[in-house]
Amino acid sequence: MNIISLMPISYERGIAFYFIIISKKKMLQMSRSFLIILFLLGSVSVNAQLKIGEGVPEIALMGKADTMVKLSSFNGKVVLIDFWASWCGPCRAANPYIQKLYKKYKDSGFEVFAVSLDVNKPLWLKAIRQDRLTYTQVLDSDGWLSKVAEKYYIDALPTNFLLDKAGKIVAINIEGKELFDKVKELVK
C-alpha cells in the first residue's frame, strides 16, 4: 500500500471528490511535524504582537474631509486608537461611550483616533453622523486587507490601544469604567 494515495469516491456535476488514504505510520510522523509547526507559528505570532510599554507604528490615512491625518500629529496627548467599522455591531454599541469619554477629556489632552476598516465610504460617513461622533476619524478602505490593521495585528473588531503622552501602549482592548479611570489618570 502506498504511504499516501488518492481514491475517487464520487462524482457530482462533473467534479471528482477524492478520499485521501494515509498509512498510520505516516499519519503519526505528520502529526508530530504538524504539532511542531503549530508550536513554532504560535510562538512567532505571540512575539510579533504589540505589547504594553511599546510604541506603535505610524498611521497615516484619509480623514472625513479627504485630507491625510497622521497619528503622530497627536504626539504629547493621551490617545485611544480605536479600530472599528460601521457594520460591526459591538463597535457601534461602544461608539456612544467613547464619544462621552472624548467629550469629557478632550480639553485635558485626550484624543480618539478612530480607524475604520469599512470598504464603503458612504456607509462609514453615515455611521459617523448617526452615532454623532466628533473625534478624529480615518478610513482604511482596504478593509480586512488593510496594511495598517496588519501592522497592529487586528483580527477582531472592535480593538483599541490606549497610548500615554509619550506614545507608549498602556492598555489594549480596555473598555467601560476601566477605560474612563485610566484616561482620567493619564490626563492629569
mmCIF file with all atom_site columns, C-alpha atoms in Angstrom:
data_model
loop_
_atom_site.group_PDB
_atom_site.id
_atom_site.type_symbol
_atom_site.label_atom_id
_atom_site.label_alt_id
_atom_site.label_comp_id
_atom_site.label_asym_id
_atom_site.label_entity_id
_atom_site.label_seq_id
_atom_site.pdbx_PDB_ins_code
_atom_site.Cartn_x
_atom_site.Cartn_y
_atom_site.Cartn_z
_atom_site.occupancy
_atom_site.B_iso_or_equiv
_atom_site.pdbx_formal_charge
_atom_site.auth_seq_id
_atom_site.auth_comp_id
_atom_site.auth_asym_id
_atom_site.auth_atom_id
_atom_site.pdbx_PDB_model_num
ATOM 1   C CA . MET A 1 1   ? 0.000   0.000  0.000   1.00 0.00 ? 1   MET A CA 1
ATOM 2   C CA . ASN A 1 2   ? 1.224   3.471  -0.839  1.00 0.00 ? 2   ASN A CA 1
ATOM 3   C CA . ILE A 1 3   ? 2.045   5.764  2.043   1.00 0.00 ? 3   ILE A CA 1
ATOM 4   C CA . ILE A 1 4   ? -0.312  8.394  0.615   1.00 0.00 ? 4   ILE A CA 1
ATOM 5   C CA . SER A 1 5   ? -2.844  7.732  -2.145  1.00 0.00 ? 5   SER A CA 1
ATOM 6   C CA . LEU A 1 6   ? -5.908  9.393  -3.626  1.00 0.00 ? 6   LEU A CA 1
ATOM 7   C CA . MET A 1 7   ? -9.031  7.402  -4.388  1.00 0.00 ? 7   MET A CA 1
ATOM 8   C CA . PRO A 1 8   ? -12.044 8.906  -6.160  1.00 0.00 ? 8   PRO A CA 1
ATOM 9   C CA . ILE A 1 9   ? -15.152 8.467  -4.004  1.00 0.00 ? 9   ILE A CA 1
ATOM 10  C CA . SER A 1 10  ? -17.835 10.278 -6.001  1.00 0.00 ? 10  SER A CA 1
ATOM 11  C CA . TYR A 1 11  ? -18.534 12.420 -8.994  1.00 0.00 ? 11  TYR A CA 1
ATOM 12  C CA . GLU A 1 12  ? -21.042 15.238 -8.837  1.00 0.00 ? 12  GLU A CA 1
ATOM 13  C CA . ARG A 1 13  ? -21.794 17.569 -11.756 1.00 0.00 ? 13  ARG A CA 1
ATOM 14  C CA . GLY A 1 14  ? -18.512 16.651 -13.408 1.00 0.00 ? 14  GLY A CA 1
ATOM 15  C CA . ILE A 1 15  ? -16.439 17.260 -10.259 1.00 0.00 ? 15  ILE A CA 1
ATOM 16  C CA . ALA A 1 16  ? -14.498 14.377 -8.753  1.00 0.00 ? 16  ALA A CA 1
ATOM 17  C CA . PHE A 1 17  ? -14.256 14.118 -4.976  1.00 0.00 ? 17  PHE A CA 1
ATOM 18  C CA . TYR A 1 18  ? -11.293 12.227 -3.600  1.00 0.00 ? 18  TYR A CA 1
ATOM 19  C CA . PHE A 1 19  ? -10.616 10.398 -0.376  1.00 0.00 ? 19  PHE A CA 1
ATOM 20  C CA . ILE A 1 20  ? -7.055  10.625 0.895   1.00 0.00 ? 20  ILE A CA 1
ATOM 21  C CA . ILE A 1 21  ? -5.571  7.449  2.335   1.00 0.00 ? 21  ILE A CA 1
ATOM 22  C CA . ILE A 1 22  ? -2.566  7.866  4.610   1.00 0.00 ? 22  ILE A CA 1
ATOM 23  C CA . SER A 1 23  ? -0.831  4.995  6.378   1.00 0.00 ? 23  SER A CA 1
ATOM 24  C CA . LYS A 1 24  ? -0.887  5.001  10.191  1.00 0.00 ? 24  LYS A CA 1
ATOM 25  C CA . LYS A 1 25  ? 2.903   5.329  10.364  1.00 0.00 ? 25  LYS A CA 1
ATOM 26  C CA . LYS A 1 26  ? 2.909   8.339  8.009   1.00 0.00 ? 26  LYS A CA 1
ATOM 27  C CA . MET A 1 27  ? -0.002  9.907  9.924   1.00 0.00 ? 27  MET A CA 1
ATOM 28  C CA . LEU A 1 28  ? 1.960   9.708  13.206  1.00 0.00 ? 28  LEU A CA 1
ATOM 29  C CA . GLN A 1 29  ? 5.005   11.281 11.562  1.00 0.00 ? 29  GLN A CA 1
ATOM 30  C CA . MET A 1 30  ? 2.840   14.034 10.080  1.00 0.00 ? 30  MET A CA 1
ATOM 31  C CA . SER A 1 31  ? 1.038   14.721 13.356  1.00 0.00 ? 31  SER A CA 1
ATOM 32  C CA . ARG A 1 32  ? 4.336   15.210 15.193  1.00 0.00 ? 32  ARG A CA 1
ATOM 33  C CA . SER A 1 33  ? 5.565   17.551 12.457  1.00 0.00 ? 33  SER A CA 1
ATOM 34  C CA . PHE A 1 34  ? 2.254   19.375 12.432  1.00 0.00 ? 34  PHE A CA 1
ATOM 35  C CA . LEU A 1 35  ? 2.389   19.948 16.212  1.00 0.00 ? 35  LEU A CA 1
ATOM 36  C CA . ILE A 1 36  ? 5.950   21.260 15.987  1.00 0.00 ? 36  ILE A CA 1
ATOM 37  C CA . ILE A 1 37  ? 4.972   23.644 13.178  1.00 0.00 ? 37  ILE A CA 1
ATOM 38  C CA . LEU A 1 38  ? 1.925   24.855 15.136  1.00 0.00 ? 38  LEU A CA 1
ATOM 39  C CA . PHE A 1 39  ? 4.066   25.460 18.209  1.00 0.00 ? 39  PHE A CA 1
ATOM 40  C CA . LEU A 1 40  ? 6.637   27.425 16.216  1.00 0.00 ? 40  LEU A CA 1
ATOM 41  C CA . LEU A 1 41  ? 3.995   29.505 14.436  1.00 0.00 ? 41  LEU A CA 1
ATOM 42  C CA . GLY A 1 42  ? 2.212   30.196 17.714  1.00 0.00 ? 42  GLY A CA 1
ATOM 43  C CA . SER A 1 43  ? 5.358   31.394 19.427  1.00 0.00 ? 43  SER A CA 1
ATOM 44  C CA . VAL A 1 44  ? 6.234   33.636 16.472  1.00 0.00 ? 44  VAL A CA 1
ATOM 45  C CA . SER A 1 45  ? 2.806   35.318 16.371  1.00 0.00 ? 45  SER A CA 1
ATOM 46  C CA . VAL A 1 46  ? 2.740   35.858 20.131  1.00 0.00 ? 46  VAL A CA 1
ATOM 47  C CA . ASN A 1 47  ? 6.128   37.558 19.966  1.00 0.00 ? 47  ASN A CA 1
ATOM 48  C CA . ALA A 1 48  ? 5.089   39.665 16.978  1.00 0.00 ? 48  ALA A CA 1
ATOM 49  C CA . GLN A 1 49  ? 2.038   41.331 18.572  1.00 0.00 ? 49  GLN A CA 1
ATOM 50  C CA . LEU A 1 50  ? 2.143   44.821 20.023  1.00 0.00 ? 50  LEU A CA 1
ATOM 51  C CA . LYS A 1 51  ? 2.728   44.873 23.768  1.00 0.00 ? 51  LYS A CA 1
ATOM 52  C CA . ILE A 1 52  ? 2.104   47.202 26.679  1.00 0.00 ? 52  ILE A CA 1
ATOM 53  C CA . GLY A 1 53  ? 5.055   49.536 27.163  1.00 0.00 ? 53  GLY A CA 1
ATOM 54  C CA . GLU A 1 54  ? 5.937   49.649 23.464  1.00 0.00 ? 54  GLU A CA 1
ATOM 55  C CA . GLY A 1 55  ? 5.409   52.376 20.896  1.00 0.00 ? 55  GLY A CA 1
ATOM 56  C CA . VAL A 1 56  ? 3.069   51.889 17.953  1.00 0.00 ? 56  VAL A CA 1
ATOM 57  C CA . PRO A 1 57  ? 3.534   52.061 14.174  1.00 0.00 ? 57  PRO A CA 1
ATOM 58  C CA . GLU A 1 58  ? 2.597   55.311 12.435  1.00 0.00 ? 58  GLU A CA 1
ATOM 59  C CA . ILE A 1 59  ? -0.849  55.536 10.876  1.00 0.00 ? 59  ILE A CA 1
ATOM 60  C CA . ALA A 1 60  ? -1.441  57.955 8.006   1.00 0.00 ? 60  ALA A CA 1
ATOM 61  C CA . LEU A 1 61  ? -4.889  57.659 6.406   1.00 0.00 ? 61  LEU A CA 1
ATOM 62  C CA . MET A 1 62  ? -7.507  59.865 4.812   1.00 0.00 ? 62  MET A CA 1
ATOM 63  C CA . GLY A 1 63  ? -9.977  61.558 7.140   1.00 0.00 ? 63  GLY A CA 1
ATOM 64  C CA . LYS A 1 64  ? -13.609 62.569 6.569   1.00 0.00 ? 64  LYS A CA 1
ATOM 65  C CA . ALA A 1 65  ? -12.600 65.678 4.599   1.00 0.00 ? 65  ALA A CA 1
ATOM 66  C CA . ASP A 1 66  ? -10.305 63.698 2.267   1.00 0.00 ? 66  ASP A CA 1
ATOM 67  C CA . THR A 1 67  ? -7.195  65.046 3.970   1.00 0.00 ? 67  THR A CA 1
ATOM 68  C CA . MET A 1 68  ? -4.337  62.934 5.279   1.00 0.00 ? 68  MET A CA 1
ATOM 69  C CA . VAL A 1 69  ? -4.375  62.534 9.072   1.00 0.00 ? 69  VAL A CA 1
ATOM 70  C CA . LYS A 1 70  ? -1.369  61.125 10.909  1.00 0.00 ? 70  LYS A CA 1
ATOM 71  C CA . LEU A 1 71  ? -1.389  59.521 14.327  1.00 0.00 ? 71  LEU A CA 1
ATOM 72  C CA . SER A 1 72  ? 1.890   61.308 15.067  1.00 0.00 ? 72  SER A CA 1
ATOM 73  C CA . SER A 1 73  ? 0.070   64.659 14.870  1.00 0.00 ? 73  SER A CA 1
ATOM 74  C CA . PHE A 1 74  ? -1.284  63.825 18.341  1.00 0.00 ? 74  PHE A CA 1
ATOM 75  C CA . ASN A 1 75  ? 2.129   63.348 19.969  1.00 0.00 ? 75  ASN A CA 1
ATOM 76  C CA . GLY A 1 76  ? 2.072   64.581 23.560  1.00 0.00 ? 76  GLY A CA 1
ATOM 77  C CA . LYS A 1 77  ? -1.590  63.637 24.050  1.00 0.00 ? 77  LYS A CA 1
ATOM 78  C CA . VAL A 1 78  ? -3.233  60.590 25.581  1.00 0.00 ? 78  VAL A CA 1
ATOM 79  C CA . VAL A 1 79  ? -4.658  58.751 22.561  1.00 0.00 ? 79  VAL A CA 1
ATOM 80  C CA . LEU A 1 80  ? -7.167  55.939 22.189  1.00 0.00 ? 80  LEU A CA 1
ATOM 81  C CA . ILE A 1 81  ? -6.638  54.211 18.831  1.00 0.00 ? 81  ILE A CA 1
ATOM 82  C CA . ASP A 1 82  ? -9.987  52.589 18.084  1.00 0.00 ? 82  ASP A CA 1
ATOM 83  C CA . PHE A 1 83  ? -10.280 50.108 15.195  1.00 0.00 ? 83  PHE A CA 1
ATOM 84  C CA . TRP A 1 84  ? -13.928 49.770 14.151  1.00 0.00 ? 84  TRP A CA 1
ATOM 85  C CA . ALA A 1 85  ? -16.336 49.536 11.189  1.00 0.00 ? 85  ALA A CA 1
ATOM 86  C CA . SER A 1 86  ? -19.864 50.759 10.508  1.00 0.00 ? 86  SER A CA 1
ATOM 87  C CA . TRP A 1 87  ? -21.124 47.184 10.019  1.00 0.00 ? 87  TRP A CA 1
ATOM 88  C CA . CYS A 1 88  ? -19.702 45.988 13.377  1.00 0.00 ? 88  CYS A CA 1
ATOM 89  C CA . GLY A 1 89  ? -22.487 45.802 15.990  1.00 0.00 ? 89  GLY A CA 1
ATOM 90  C CA . PRO A 1 90  ? -20.210 45.800 19.057  1.00 0.00 ? 90  PRO A CA 1
ATOM 91  C CA . CYS A 1 91  ? -18.276 48.757 17.595  1.00 0.00 ? 91  CYS A CA 1
ATOM 92  C CA . ARG A 1 92  ? -21.439 50.766 17.089  1.00 0.00 ? 92  ARG A CA 1
ATOM 93  C CA . ALA A 1 93  ? -22.600 49.901 20.612  1.00 0.00 ? 93  ALA A CA 1
ATOM 94  C CA . ALA A 1 94  ? -19.283 51.212 22.016  1.00 0.00 ? 94  ALA A CA 1
ATOM 95  C CA . ASN A 1 95  ? -19.311 54.447 19.988  1.00 0.00 ? 95  ASN A CA 1
ATOM 96  C CA . PRO A 1 96  ? -21.605 56.484 22.297  1.00 0.00 ? 96  PRO A CA 1
ATOM 97  C CA . TYR A 1 97  ? -19.466 55.517 25.287  1.00 0.00 ? 97  TYR A CA 1
ATOM 98  C CA . ILE A 1 98  ? -16.246 56.527 23.513  1.00 0.00 ? 98  ILE A CA 1
ATOM 99  C CA . GLN A 1 99  ? -17.904 59.800 22.412  1.00 0.00 ? 99  GLN A CA 1
ATOM 100 C CA . LYS A 1 100 ? -18.861 60.527 26.041  1.00 0.00 ? 100 LYS A CA 1
ATOM 101 C CA . LEU A 1 101 ? -15.273 59.830 27.153  1.00 0.00 ? 101 LEU A CA 1
ATOM 102 C CA . TYR A 1 102 ? -13.900 62.065 24.410  1.00 0.00 ? 102 TYR A CA 1
ATOM 103 C CA . LYS A 1 103 ? -16.258 64.914 25.258  1.00 0.00 ? 103 LYS A CA 1
ATOM 104 C CA . LYS A 1 104 ? -15.268 64.743 28.929  1.00 0.00 ? 104 LYS A CA 1
ATOM 105 C CA . TYR A 1 105 ? -11.469 64.708 28.444  1.00 0.00 ? 105 TYR A CA 1
ATOM 106 C CA . LYS A 1 106 ? -10.774 66.313 25.031  1.00 0.00 ? 106 LYS A CA 1
ATOM 107 C CA . ASP A 1 107 ? -9.843  69.637 26.671  1.00 0.00 ? 107 ASP A CA 1
ATOM 108 C CA . SER A 1 108 ? -7.458  67.823 29.022  1.00 0.00 ? 108 SER A CA 1
ATOM 109 C CA . GLY A 1 109 ? -5.182  66.399 26.315  1.00 0.00 ? 109 GLY A CA 1
ATOM 110 C CA . PHE A 1 110 ? -7.153  63.303 25.268  1.00 0.00 ? 110 PHE A CA 1
ATOM 111 C CA . GLU A 1 111 ? -7.812  62.298 21.669  1.00 0.00 ? 111 GLU A CA 1
ATOM 112 C CA . VAL A 1 112 ? -9.561  59.399 19.970  1.00 0.00 ? 112 VAL A CA 1
ATOM 113 C CA . PHE A 1 113 ? -8.038  58.269 16.674  1.00 0.00 ? 113 PHE A CA 1
ATOM 114 C CA . ALA A 1 114 ? -10.675 56.009 15.120  1.00 0.00 ? 114 ALA A CA 1
ATOM 115 C CA . VAL A 1 115 ? -9.538  53.780 12.257  1.00 0.00 ? 115 VAL A CA 1
ATOM 116 C CA . SER A 1 116 ? -12.421 52.365 10.232  1.00 0.00 ? 116 SER A CA 1
ATOM 117 C CA . LEU A 1 117 ? -11.985 49.191 8.198   1.00 0.00 ? 117 LEU A CA 1
ATOM 118 C CA . ASP A 1 118 ? -15.049 49.997 6.098   1.00 0.00 ? 118 ASP A CA 1
ATOM 119 C CA . VAL A 1 119 ? -14.793 49.422 2.367   1.00 0.00 ? 119 VAL A CA 1
ATOM 120 C CA . ASN A 1 120 ? -17.827 51.622 1.670   1.00 0.00 ? 120 ASN A CA 1
ATOM 121 C CA . LYS A 1 121 ? -17.090 55.283 2.421   1.00 0.00 ? 121 LYS A CA 1
ATOM 122 C CA . PRO A 1 122 ? -20.752 56.479 2.278   1.00 0.00 ? 122 PRO A CA 1
ATOM 123 C CA . LEU A 1 123 ? -21.780 53.876 4.887   1.00 0.00 ? 123 LEU A CA 1
ATOM 124 C CA . TRP A 1 124 ? -18.831 54.896 7.084   1.00 0.00 ? 124 TRP A CA 1
ATOM 125 C CA . LEU A 1 125 ? -19.797 58.582 6.886   1.00 0.00 ? 125 LEU A CA 1
ATOM 126 C CA . LYS A 1 126 ? -23.452 57.706 7.585   1.00 0.00 ? 126 LYS A CA 1
ATOM 127 C CA . ALA A 1 127 ? -22.432 55.765 10.725  1.00 0.00 ? 127 ALA A CA 1
ATOM 128 C CA . ILE A 1 128 ? -20.345 58.725 11.938  1.00 0.00 ? 128 ILE A CA 1
ATOM 129 C CA . ARG A 1 129 ? -23.359 61.028 11.501  1.00 0.00 ? 129 ARG A CA 1
ATOM 130 C CA . GLN A 1 130 ? -25.818 58.587 13.089  1.00 0.00 ? 130 GLN A CA 1
ATOM 131 C CA . ASP A 1 131 ? -23.591 57.983 16.109  1.00 0.00 ? 131 ASP A CA 1
ATOM 132 C CA . ARG A 1 132 ? -22.757 61.734 16.363  1.00 0.00 ? 132 ARG A CA 1
ATOM 133 C CA . LEU A 1 133 ? -19.019 61.081 16.538  1.00 0.00 ? 133 LEU A CA 1
ATOM 134 C CA . THR A 1 134 ? -16.916 64.229 16.830  1.00 0.00 ? 134 THR A CA 1
ATOM 135 C CA . TYR A 1 135 ? -13.486 62.717 17.386  1.00 0.00 ? 135 TYR A CA 1
ATOM 136 C CA . THR A 1 136 ? -10.871 62.066 14.681  1.00 0.00 ? 136 THR A CA 1
ATOM 137 C CA . GLN A 1 137 ? -11.966 59.544 12.076  1.00 0.00 ? 137 GLN A CA 1
ATOM 138 C CA . VAL A 1 138 ? -9.827  57.957 9.355   1.00 0.00 ? 138 VAL A CA 1
ATOM 139 C CA . LEU A 1 139 ? -10.736 55.328 6.785   1.00 0.00 ? 139 LEU A CA 1
ATOM 140 C CA . ASP A 1 140 ? -8.748  52.384 5.507   1.00 0.00 ? 140 ASP A CA 1
ATOM 141 C CA . SER A 1 141 ? -10.977 51.251 2.656   1.00 0.00 ? 141 SER A CA 1
ATOM 142 C CA . ASP A 1 142 ? -8.906  48.103 2.149   1.00 0.00 ? 142 ASP A CA 1
ATOM 143 C CA . GLY A 1 143 ? -10.987 46.584 4.958   1.00 0.00 ? 143 GLY A CA 1
ATOM 144 C CA . TRP A 1 144 ? -9.524  43.347 6.294   1.00 0.00 ? 144 TRP A CA 1
ATOM 145 C CA . LEU A 1 145 ? -6.708  43.631 3.724   1.00 0.00 ? 145 LEU A CA 1
ATOM 146 C CA . SER A 1 146 ? -5.535  46.825 5.429   1.00 0.00 ? 146 SER A CA 1
ATOM 147 C CA . LYS A 1 147 ? -1.772  47.205 5.856   1.00 0.00 ? 147 LYS A CA 1
ATOM 148 C CA . VAL A 1 148 ? -2.423  49.298 8.989   1.00 0.00 ? 148 VAL A CA 1
ATOM 149 C CA . ALA A 1 149 ? -4.572  46.542 10.517  1.00 0.00 ? 149 ALA A CA 1
ATOM 150 C CA . GLU A 1 150 ? -1.820  44.079 9.643   1.00 0.00 ? 150 GLU A CA 1
ATOM 151 C CA . LYS A 1 151 ? 0.827   46.210 11.418  1.00 0.00 ? 151 LYS A CA 1
ATOM 152 C CA . TYR A 1 152 ? -1.411  46.347 14.501  1.00 0.00 ? 152 TYR A CA 1
ATOM 153 C CA . TYR A 1 153 ? -2.274  42.614 14.334  1.00 0.00 ? 153 TYR A CA 1
ATOM 154 C CA . ILE A 1 154 ? -6.013  43.332 14.161  1.00 0.00 ? 154 ILE A CA 1
ATOM 155 C CA . ASP A 1 155 ? -8.027  40.127 13.921  1.00 0.00 ? 155 ASP A CA 1
ATOM 156 C CA . ALA A 1 156 ? -11.287 41.305 15.513  1.00 0.00 ? 156 ALA A CA 1
ATOM 157 C CA . LEU A 1 157 ? -13.337 44.466 15.822  1.00 0.00 ? 157 LEU A CA 1
ATOM 158 C CA . PRO A 1 158 ? -13.534 46.491 17.914  1.00 0.00 ? 158 PRO A CA 1
ATOM 159 C CA . THR A 1 159 ? -9.899  46.579 19.002  1.00 0.00 ? 159 THR A CA 1
ATOM 160 C CA . ASN A 1 160 ? -8.281  49.505 20.793  1.00 0.00 ? 160 ASN A CA 1
ATOM 161 C CA . PHE A 1 161 ? -4.920  50.675 22.092  1.00 0.00 ? 161 PHE A CA 1
ATOM 162 C CA . LEU A 1 162 ? -4.590  53.338 24.787  1.00 0.00 ? 162 LEU A CA 1
ATOM 163 C CA . LEU A 1 163 ? -1.397  55.380 24.491  1.00 0.00 ? 163 LEU A CA 1
ATOM 164 C CA . ASP A 1 164 ? 0.151   57.625 27.128  1.00 0.00 ? 164 ASP A CA 1
ATOM 165 C CA . LYS A 1 165 ? 1.557   61.089 26.341  1.00 0.00 ? 165 LYS A CA 1
ATOM 166 C CA . ALA A 1 166 ? 4.870   59.508 25.318  1.00 0.00 ? 166 ALA A CA 1
ATOM 167 C CA . GLY A 1 167 ? 3.098   57.359 22.709  1.00 0.00 ? 167 GLY A CA 1
ATOM 168 C CA . LYS A 1 168 ? 3.590   54.084 24.591  1.00 0.00 ? 168 LYS A CA 1
ATOM 169 C CA . ILE A 1 169 ? 0.836   51.473 24.904  1.00 0.00 ? 169 ILE A CA 1
ATOM 170 C CA . VAL A 1 170 ? -0.615  51.428 28.429  1.00 0.00 ? 170 VAL A CA 1
ATOM 171 C CA . ALA A 1 171 ? -3.657  49.217 27.708  1.00 0.00 ? 171 ALA A CA 1
ATOM 172 C CA . ILE A 1 172 ? -5.063  47.033 24.944  1.00 0.00 ? 172 ILE A CA 1
ATOM 173 C CA . ASN A 1 173 ? -8.801  46.405 24.473  1.00 0.00 ? 173 ASN A CA 1
ATOM 174 C CA . ILE A 1 174 ? -9.724  48.391 27.545  1.00 0.00 ? 174 ILE A CA 1
ATOM 175 C CA . GLU A 1 175 ? -13.368 49.411 27.959  1.00 0.00 ? 175 GLU A CA 1
ATOM 176 C CA . GLY A 1 176 ? -16.028 50.610 30.365  1.00 0.00 ? 176 GLY A CA 1
ATOM 177 C CA . LYS A 1 177 ? -15.191 52.105 33.737  1.00 0.00 ? 177 LYS A CA 1
ATOM 178 C CA . GLU A 1 178 ? -11.632 50.806 33.493  1.00 0.00 ? 178 GLU A CA 1
ATOM 179 C CA . LEU A 1 179 ? -11.104 52.904 30.329  1.00 0.00 ? 179 LEU A CA 1
ATOM 180 C CA . PHE A 1 180 ? -12.623 56.021 31.936  1.00 0.00 ? 180 PHE A CA 1
ATOM 181 C CA . ASP A 1 181 ? -10.468 55.612 35.047  1.00 0.00 ? 181 ASP A CA 1
ATOM 182 C CA . LYS A 1 182 ? -7.260  55.028 33.053  1.00 0.00 ? 182 LYS A CA 1
ATOM 183 C CA . VAL A 1 183 ? -7.828  58.070 30.830  1.00 0.00 ? 183 VAL A CA 1
ATOM 184 C CA . LYS A 1 184 ? -8.599  60.202 33.887  1.00 0.00 ? 184 LYS A CA 1
ATOM 185 C CA . GLU A 1 185 ? -5.317  59.043 35.468  1.00 0.00 ? 185 GLU A CA 1
ATOM 186 C CA . LEU A 1 186 ? -3.258  59.659 32.306  1.00 0.00 ? 186 LEU A CA 1
ATOM 187 C CA . VAL A 1 187 ? -4.505  63.180 31.506  1.00 0.00 ? 187 VAL A CA 1
ATOM 188 C CA . LYS A 1 188 ? -3.609  64.513 34.950  1.00 0.00 ? 188 LYS A CA 1
#
